[in-house]
Structures are given as C-alpha cells and as structure tokens.
Amino acid sequence: MSNLAAIVADIAEEMRGASERGRVADYIPPLACVSPDRFGIAVVLADGTEYLGGDADEPFSIQSVSKVFSLTLALGLIGDGLWARVGREPSGSAFNSIVQLETEQGIPRNPFINAGAIVVADVLLGGGTPAEAIAGVLRFVRGLAGDERITIDASVAAAEQATGFRNFALANYMRSFGNLHHPVEQALGVYFHQCALAMSCRQLALAGRFLAHDGRDPVTGRCIVTPQRARRINALMMLCGHYDNSGEFAFRVGLPGKSGVGGGILAVVPGVATIAVWSPGLNAKGNSQLGALALERLATRMGWSVFEVKG
Ligand code: GLN
C-alpha cells in the first residue's frame, strides 16, 4: 500500500479546493451551523495502519451512519427475528419517506431508512429504559473504536426531538400497525440519540473494522459478529446504505457504504480496509457530495471496488 498515503493526500487536497460542495442539511438546526468547507478522510487497513487526510480527527454528527451499529446490536439481541419486522430490500425512496408503509402494513423496507432504524431502536429498548439502550449504543461504539472519548451530542438529539415531526409520523404510523412495541417517544429517544453520536472519520473507520474482517476486530481478534452476519450487513449497506441514491453509489464507488445527513460516509473494502469520509455538503438525495466523490477517487485508484476482485 505504498502509494496509499499519496493517494489520500491527493484526494484531501482535491476536496479542499472543490467548488461544488452540495448543501449542508438545515432541517436539524445544529447541523446547519457546520461549515461546508470541512473535509476529512480516514483509511484503516487490516493491520491497523491509518492513513488520514484533512479534518480526519474532527468529530461530526454521524447521523444515519449510526444505523449500521444499531442494526448490529439489534441482530445481536433478537437475531433473524428482526426480519419479521424490517425488510431487506432497497426502498428506492427518500430516507424519511412514509409512502411504502401503508401498502406494506407498517413493515419498513430495510433497516437503513428512517422507519427501519426506528424499529431497530425499538428492538434496542428490549426490556430496559431508553437511557439504558442509549448507553448500550454508546458503549458498543466506544468499544468498537477503542476510544472512550466518543460522546453523544445532547444538543443535536434535543434539536431532532424538537423538529423531528416526520420521524414522529413514521413512528406513530408503525405503532398503529403494531410494529413498535414501546411508546413512540421512547423508540425515538433512542433513535435521536444514536443519530447524535459525534465521531471523527478516524473513530468511524476504526469502529467499522469488524465489517471488513469477517466480523472480527482484525488486530485483537475479538469476535463482534459471525462472518455471515458481517457479509449480510455489508450487503444491506451496498443495496440500501444511500437510500434512493444507493444504485448511483454502487455504480460509482462499488463498495458497501452508509451515509448520514451530517455528511459522513462509512465504506467497507472487504478483507482490506475501512474508510470514513466527511464533507457536510449534501447532494439532492441527502448524501455527502464530496464524500462520495472522494470514495470514488479512492476506490478507482486503489482498485478497491468489490466488483474488481480477481479470484
Ligand atoms: N437523524 C436524521 C433523521 O432522522 C437521520 C437522517 C439521515 O442521516 N439520513 O432525519
């Protein structure tokens, strides 16, 4: 990987000067205050070697990238039983769309659209309180990244609570079908707090390593999930991780990836690396404009598309 350092530096340089940066999300007020000029990238290889560029150590609101971690936890709690309550198909609809829920009896298409992630949050409540479920998510992510400094930004969670009318609508609608087992406020409390996790690209790339390495932390060997589960989460990321932009992302980048409206994307190069990028400006579908471009550049130059693997 001798040229990786130079490629990461090139990409950070190109993104620093890019003029088409997209639009920062403003429907969650604190996110609107983040400068569109930020850009960070972190690549972590199997042996733990890190390649960092730009604002790689700056924490940002990971938003929907958190749905990967909450899904992993929920599968750990109830296993394949989750699939009775959440589908595994791309939605082809916006991340916060409600349209399919009516014809599909309150079963969200996949765990990465908001409706699906709210069901996952409901599962995380299990028999406990929202505070316990939120603490469980934070503990899990800190453990994965090996970094106790990771926090949840309470002001972001509160802003979502105050303005998340669409998410309340989704949750109430699903509750009417019996697909939420806890009060709407509790499931959303968990959901809003997981979305408000503040992490840097470096922390995110570290936390995602189990997905690239058969469900294990490749450095310590600690098993997080089975190899099959890791593959399946990657499959969902590839097909659903960018909502109605997932086809475009797979077409251009060719890697499992999960985006968030904070401008972060976590991408997985199976067996090789994890990559996290952050640029707050979003495209029309709510995914990081420069983040996707940076991943496209990196995957192309490194030959990292999963469709490029030579057996
Ligand atoms: N918390 C955000 C919301 O629920 C997450 C959306 C996203 O990152 N795509 O609207």
JSON list of N, CA and C in Angstrom, two decimals, residues 120-166:
[
{"chain": "A", "resi": 120, "resn": "VAL", "atom": "N", "xyz": [-35.60, -0.69, 14.63]},
{"chain": "A", "resi": 120, "resn": "VAL", "atom": "CA", "xyz": [-34.37, -1.22, 15.24]},
{"chain": "A", "resi": 120, "resn": "VAL", "atom": "C", "xyz": [-34.18, -0.59, 16.62]},
{"chain": "A", "resi": 121, "resn": "ALA", "atom": "N", "xyz": [-34.41, 0.72, 16.73]},
{"chain": "A", "resi": 121, "resn": "ALA", "atom": "CA", "xyz": [-34.27, 1.39, 18.03]},
{"chain": "A", "resi": 121, "resn": "ALA", "atom": "C", "xyz": [-35.28, 0.82, 19.03]},
{"chain": "A", "resi": 122, "resn": "ASP", "atom": "N", "xyz": [-36.46, 0.50, 18.56]},
{"chain": "A", "resi": 122, "resn": "ASP", "atom": "CA", "xyz": [-37.49, -0.11, 19.41]},
{"chain": "A", "resi": 122, "resn": "ASP", "atom": "C", "xyz": [-36.99, -1.47, 19.94]},
{"chain": "A", "resi": 123, "resn": "VAL", "atom": "N", "xyz": [-36.31, -2.22, 19.08]},
{"chain": "A", "resi": 123, "resn": "VAL", "atom": "CA", "xyz": [-35.75, -3.51, 19.50]},
{"chain": "A", "resi": 123, "resn": "VAL", "atom": "C", "xyz": [-34.68, -3.28, 20.58]},
{"chain": "A", "resi": 124, "resn": "LEU", "atom": "N", "xyz": [-33.89, -2.23, 20.42]},
{"chain": "A", "resi": 124, "resn": "LEU", "atom": "CA", "xyz": [-32.82, -1.98, 21.39]},
{"chain": "A", "resi": 124, "resn": "LEU", "atom": "C", "xyz": [-33.36, -1.66, 22.78]},
{"chain": "A", "resi": 125, "resn": "LEU", "atom": "N", "xyz": [-34.60, -1.18, 22.82]},
{"chain": "A", "resi": 125, "resn": "LEU", "atom": "CA", "xyz": [-35.20, -0.90, 24.13]},
{"chain": "A", "resi": 125, "resn": "LEU", "atom": "C", "xyz": [-35.39, -2.18, 24.93]},
{"chain": "A", "resi": 126, "resn": "GLY", "atom": "N", "xyz": [-35.61, -3.30, 24.22]},
{"chain": "A", "resi": 126, "resn": "GLY", "atom": "CA", "xyz": [-35.76, -4.59, 24.89]},
{"chain": "A", "resi": 126, "resn": "GLY", "atom": "C", "xyz": [-36.60, -4.46, 26.13]},
{"chain": "A", "resi": 127, "resn": "GLY", "atom": "N", "xyz": [-36.06, -4.93, 27.24]},
{"chain": "A", "resi": 127, "resn": "GLY", "atom": "CA", "xyz": [-36.80, -4.79, 28.49]},
{"chain": "A", "resi": 127, "resn": "GLY", "atom": "C", "xyz": [-36.35, -3.58, 29.30]},
{"chain": "A", "resi": 128, "resn": "GLY", "atom": "N", "xyz": [-35.46, -2.77, 28.72]},
{"chain": "A", "resi": 128, "resn": "GLY", "atom": "CA", "xyz": [-34.85, -1.71, 29.52]},
{"chain": "A", "resi": 128, "resn": "GLY", "atom": "C", "xyz": [-35.40, -0.33, 29.26]},
{"chain": "A", "resi": 129, "resn": "THR", "atom": "N", "xyz": [-34.76, 0.65, 29.85]},
{"chain": "A", "resi": 129, "resn": "THR", "atom": "CA", "xyz": [-35.18, 2.03, 29.69]},
{"chain": "A", "resi": 129, "resn": "THR", "atom": "C", "xyz": [-34.48, 2.65, 28.48]},
{"chain": "A", "resi": 130, "resn": "PRO", "atom": "N", "xyz": [-35.00, 3.78, 27.97]},
{"chain": "A", "resi": 130, "resn": "PRO", "atom": "CA", "xyz": [-34.29, 4.47, 26.89]},
{"chain": "A", "resi": 130, "resn": "PRO", "atom": "C", "xyz": [-32.86, 4.83, 27.28]},
{"chain": "A", "resi": 131, "resn": "ALA", "atom": "N", "xyz": [-32.66, 5.28, 28.51]},
{"chain": "A", "resi": 131, "resn": "ALA", "atom": "CA", "xyz": [-31.30, 5.66, 28.95]},
{"chain": "A", "resi": 131, "resn": "ALA", "atom": "C", "xyz": [-30.37, 4.45, 28.86]},
{"chain": "A", "resi": 132, "resn": "GLU", "atom": "N", "xyz": [-30.86, 3.29, 29.25]},
{"chain": "A", "resi": 132, "resn": "GLU", "atom": "CA", "xyz": [-30.02, 2.08, 29.19]},
{"chain": "A", "resi": 132, "resn": "GLU", "atom": "C", "xyz": [-29.71, 1.72, 27.74]},
{"chain": "A", "resi": 133, "resn": "ALA", "atom": "N", "xyz": [-30.71, 1.83, 26.87]},
{"chain": "A", "resi": 133, "resn": "ALA", "atom": "CA", "xyz": [-30.48, 1.48, 25.46]},
{"chain": "A", "resi": 133, "resn": "ALA", "atom": "C", "xyz": [-29.48, 2.45, 24.83]},
{"chain": "A", "resi": 134, "resn": "ILE", "atom": "N", "xyz": [-29.63, 3.73, 25.14]},
{"chain": "A", "resi": 134, "resn": "ILE", "atom": "CA", "xyz": [-28.70, 4.73, 24.60]},
{"chain": "A", "resi": 134, "resn": "ILE", "atom": "C", "xyz": [-27.29, 4.47, 25.12]},
{"chain": "A", "resi": 135, "resn": "ALA", "atom": "N", "xyz": [-27.19, 4.18, 26.41]},
{"chain": "A", "resi": 135, "resn": "ALA", "atom": "CA", "xyz": [-25.87, 3.89, 26.98]},
{"chain": "A", "resi": 135, "resn": "ALA", "atom": "C", "xyz": [-25.27, 2.66, 26.32]},
{"chain": "A", "resi": 136, "resn": "GLY", "atom": "N", "xyz": [-26.12, 1.69, 25.98]},
{"chain": "A", "resi": 136, "resn": "GLY", "atom": "CA", "xyz": [-25.64, 0.47, 25.32]},
{"chain": "A", "resi": 136, "resn": "GLY", "atom": "C", "xyz": [-25.06, 0.77, 23.94]},
{"chain": "A", "resi": 137, "resn": "VAL", "atom": "N", "xyz": [-25.71, 1.65, 23.20]},
{"chain": "A", "resi": 137, "resn": "VAL", "atom": "CA", "xyz": [-25.21, 2.03, 21.87]},
{"chain": "A", "resi": 137, "resn": "VAL", "atom": "C", "xyz": [-23.85, 2.72, 22.02]},
{"chain": "A", "resi": 138, "resn": "LEU", "atom": "N", "xyz": [-23.79, 3.66, 22.96]},
{"chain": "A", "resi": 138, "resn": "LEU", "atom": "CA", "xyz": [-22.54, 4.41, 23.16]},
{"chain": "A", "resi": 138, "resn": "LEU", "atom": "C", "xyz": [-21.40, 3.47, 23.58]},
{"chain": "A", "resi": 139, "resn": "ARG", "atom": "N", "xyz": [-21.71, 2.56, 24.49]},
{"chain": "A", "resi": 139, "resn": "ARG", "atom": "CA", "xyz": [-20.70, 1.61, 24.97]},
{"chain": "A", "resi": 139, "resn": "ARG", "atom": "C", "xyz": [-20.20, 0.74, 23.80]},
{"chain": "A", "resi": 140, "resn": "PHE", "atom": "N", "xyz": [-21.13, 0.30, 22.98]},
{"chain": "A", "resi": 140, "resn": "PHE", "atom": "CA", "xyz": [-20.79, -0.57, 21.86]},
{"chain": "A", "resi": 140, "resn": "PHE", "atom": "C", "xyz": [-19.84, 0.16, 20.89]},
{"chain": "A", "resi": 141, "resn": "VAL", "atom": "N", "xyz": [-20.21, 1.38, 20.53]},
{"chain": "A", "resi": 141, "resn": "VAL", "atom": "CA", "xyz": [-19.41, 2.13, 19.55]},
{"chain": "A", "resi": 141, "resn": "VAL", "atom": "C", "xyz": [-18.03, 2.48, 20.14]},
{"chain": "A", "resi": 142, "resn": "ARG", "atom": "N", "xyz": [-18.01, 2.88, 21.41]},
{"chain": "A", "resi": 142, "resn": "ARG", "atom": "CA", "xyz": [-16.72, 3.16, 22.04]},
{"chain": "A", "resi": 142, "resn": "ARG", "atom": "C", "xyz": [-15.83, 1.92, 22.06]},
{"chain": "A", "resi": 143, "resn": "GLY", "atom": "N", "xyz": [-16.44, 0.79, 22.34]},
{"chain": "A", "resi": 143, "resn": "GLY", "atom": "CA", "xyz": [-15.68, -0.47, 22.37]},
{"chain": "A", "resi": 143, "resn": "GLY", "atom": "C", "xyz": [-15.14, -0.82, 20.99]},
{"chain": "A", "resi": 144, "resn": "LEU", "atom": "N", "xyz": [-15.97, -0.63, 19.97]},
{"chain": "A", "resi": 144, "resn": "LEU", "atom": "CA", "xyz": [-15.53, -0.95, 18.61]},
{"chain": "A", "resi": 144, "resn": "LEU", "atom": "C", "xyz": [-14.36, -0.07, 18.18]},
{"chain": "A", "resi": 145, "resn": "ALA", "atom": "N", "xyz": [-14.47, 1.22, 18.51]},
{"chain": "A", "resi": 145, "resn": "ALA", "atom": "CA", "xyz": [-13.43, 2.16, 18.09]},
{"chain": "A", "resi": 145, "resn": "ALA", "atom": "C", "xyz": [-12.24, 2.13, 19.05]},
{"chain": "A", "resi": 146, "resn": "GLY", "atom": "N", "xyz": [-12.43, 1.52, 20.23]},
{"chain": "A", "resi": 146, "resn": "GLY", "atom": "CA", "xyz": [-11.36, 1.54, 21.23]},
{"chain": "A", "resi": 146, "resn": "GLY", "atom": "C", "xyz": [-11.10, 2.96, 21.70]},
{"chain": "A", "resi": 147, "resn": "ASP", "atom": "N", "xyz": [-12.18, 3.73, 21.87]},
{"chain": "A", "resi": 147, "resn": "ASP", "atom": "CA", "xyz": [-12.00, 5.14, 22.18]},
{"chain": "A", "resi": 147, "resn": "ASP", "atom": "C", "xyz": [-13.14, 5.63, 23.09]},
{"chain": "A", "resi": 148, "resn": "GLU", "atom": "N", "xyz": [-12.79, 5.86, 24.34]},
{"chain": "A", "resi": 148, "resn": "GLU", "atom": "CA", "xyz": [-13.79, 6.27, 25.33]},
{"chain": "A", "resi": 148, "resn": "GLU", "atom": "C", "xyz": [-14.18, 7.74, 25.20]},
{"chain": "A", "resi": 149, "resn": "ARG", "atom": "N", "xyz": [-13.51, 8.46, 24.31]},
{"chain": "A", "resi": 149, "resn": "ARG", "atom": "CA", "xyz": [-13.82, 9.90, 24.18]},
{"chain": "A", "resi": 149, "resn": "ARG", "atom": "C", "xyz": [-15.07, 10.14, 23.33]},
{"chain": "A", "resi": 150, "resn": "ILE", "atom": "N", "xyz": [-15.55, 9.10, 22.65]},
{"chain": "A", "resi": 150, "resn": "ILE", "atom": "CA", "xyz": [-16.74, 9.28, 21.80]},
{"chain": "A", "resi": 150, "resn": "ILE", "atom": "C", "xyz": [-17.94, 9.64, 22.67]},
{"chain": "A", "resi": 151, "resn": "THR", "atom": "N", "xyz": [-18.70, 10.65, 22.23]},
{"chain": "A", "resi": 151, "resn": "THR", "atom": "CA", "xyz": [-19.85, 11.09, 23.02]},
{"chain": "A", "resi": 151, "resn": "THR", "atom": "C", "xyz": [-21.09, 11.24, 22.12]},
{"chain": "A", "resi": 152, "resn": "ILE", "atom": "N", "xyz": [-22.21, 11.46, 22.78]},
{"chain": "A", "resi": 152, "resn": "ILE", "atom": "CA", "xyz": [-23.45, 11.80, 22.08]},
{"chain": "A", "resi": 152, "resn": "ILE", "atom": "C", "xyz": [-23.68, 13.30, 22.31]},
{"chain": "A", "resi": 153, "resn": "ASP", "atom": "N", "xyz": [-23.93, 14.04, 21.24]},
{"chain": "A", "resi": 153, "resn": "ASP", "atom": "CA", "xyz": [-24.15, 15.48, 21.35]},
{"chain": "A", "resi": 153, "resn": "ASP", "atom": "C", "xyz": [-25.62, 15.71, 21.74]},
{"chain": "A", "resi": 154, "resn": "ALA", "atom": "N", "xyz": [-25.81, 16.04, 23.02]},
{"chain": "A", "resi": 154, "resn": "ALA", "atom": "CA", "xyz": [-27.18, 16.16, 23.54]},
{"chain": "A", "resi": 154, "resn": "ALA", "atom": "C", "xyz": [-27.95, 17.28, 22.85]},
{"chain": "A", "resi": 155, "resn": "SER", "atom": "N", "xyz": [-27.24, 18.31, 22.39]},
{"chain": "A", "resi": 155, "resn": "SER", "atom": "CA", "xyz": [-27.96, 19.42, 21.75]},
{"chain": "A", "resi": 155, "resn": "SER", "atom": "C", "xyz": [-28.50, 18.99, 20.38]},
{"chain": "A", "resi": 156, "resn": "VAL", "atom": "N", "xyz": [-27.78, 18.11, 19.69]},
{"chain": "A", "resi": 156, "resn": "VAL", "atom": "CA", "xyz": [-28.28, 17.59, 18.41]},
{"chain": "A", "resi": 156, "resn": "VAL", "atom": "C", "xyz": [-29.49, 16.70, 18.65]},
{"chain": "A", "resi": 157, "resn": "ALA", "atom": "N", "xyz": [-29.39, 15.83, 19.66]},
{"chain": "A", "resi": 157, "resn": "ALA", "atom": "CA", "xyz": [-30.53, 14.95, 19.98]},
{"chain": "A", "resi": 157, "resn": "ALA", "atom": "C", "xyz": [-31.76, 15.78, 20.34]},
{"chain": "A", "resi": 158, "resn": "ALA", "atom": "N", "xyz": [-31.56, 16.84, 21.12]},
{"chain": "A", "resi": 158, "resn": "ALA", "atom": "CA", "xyz": [-32.69, 17.67, 21.54]},
{"chain": "A", "resi": 158, "resn": "ALA", "atom": "C", "xyz": [-33.30, 18.40, 20.33]},
{"chain": "A", "resi": 159, "resn": "ALA", "atom": "N", "xyz": [-32.45, 18.84, 19.42]},
{"chain": "A", "resi": 159, "resn": "ALA", "atom": "CA", "xyz": [-32.95, 19.55, 18.23]},
{"chain": "A", "resi": 159, "resn": "ALA", "atom": "C", "xyz": [-33.78, 18.60, 17.37]},
{"chain": "A", "resi": 160, "resn": "GLU", "atom": "N", "xyz": [-33.34, 17.35, 17.28]},
{"chain": "A", "resi": 160, "resn": "GLU", "atom": "CA", "xyz": [-34.12, 16.38, 16.49]},
{"chain": "A", "resi": 160, "resn": "GLU", "atom": "C", "xyz": [-35.45, 16.08, 17.16]},
{"chain": "A", "resi": 161, "resn": "GLN", "atom": "N", "xyz": [-35.40, 16.01, 18.47]},
{"chain": "A", "resi": 161, "resn": "GLN", "atom": "CA", "xyz": [-36.62, 15.77, 19.24]},
{"chain": "A", "resi": 161, "resn": "GLN", "atom": "C", "xyz": [-37.62, 16.90, 18.97]},
{"chain": "A", "resi": 162, "resn": "ALA", "atom": "N", "xyz": [-37.11, 18.12, 18.90]},
{"chain": "A", "resi": 162, "resn": "ALA", "atom": "CA", "xyz": [-37.98, 19.28, 18.75]},
{"chain": "A", "resi": 162, "resn": "ALA", "atom": "C", "xyz": [-38.49, 19.47, 17.32]},
{"chain": "A", "resi": 163, "resn": "THR", "atom": "N", "xyz": [-37.74, 18.95, 16.34]},
{"chain": "A", "resi": 163, "resn": "THR", "atom": "CA", "xyz": [-38.11, 19.24, 14.94]},
{"chain": "A", "resi": 163, "resn": "THR", "atom": "C", "xyz": [-38.43, 17.99, 14.13]},
{"chain": "A", "resi": 164, "resn": "GLY", "atom": "N", "xyz": [-38.35, 16.82, 14.77]},
{"chain": "A", "resi": 164, "resn": "GLY", "atom": "CA", "xyz": [-38.46, 15.57, 14.00]},
{"chain": "A", "resi": 164, "resn": "GLY", "atom": "C", "xyz": [-39.89, 15.12, 13.76]},
{"chain": "A", "resi": 165, "resn": "PHE", "atom": "N", "xyz": [-40.71, 16.02, 13.25]},
{"chain": "A", "resi": 165, "resn": "PHE", "atom": "CA", "xyz": [-42.14, 15.70, 13.06]},
{"chain": "A", "resi": 165, "resn": "PHE", "atom": "C", "xyz": [-42.33, 14.52, 12.11]},
{"chain": "A", "resi": 166, "resn": "ARG", "atom": "N", "xyz": [-41.50, 14.46, 11.10]},
{"chain": "A", "resi": 166, "resn": "ARG", "atom": "CA", "xyz": [-41.61, 13.36, 10.13]},
{"chain": "A", "resi": 166, "resn": "ARG", "atom": "C", "xyz": [-41.31, 12.02, 10.82]}
]
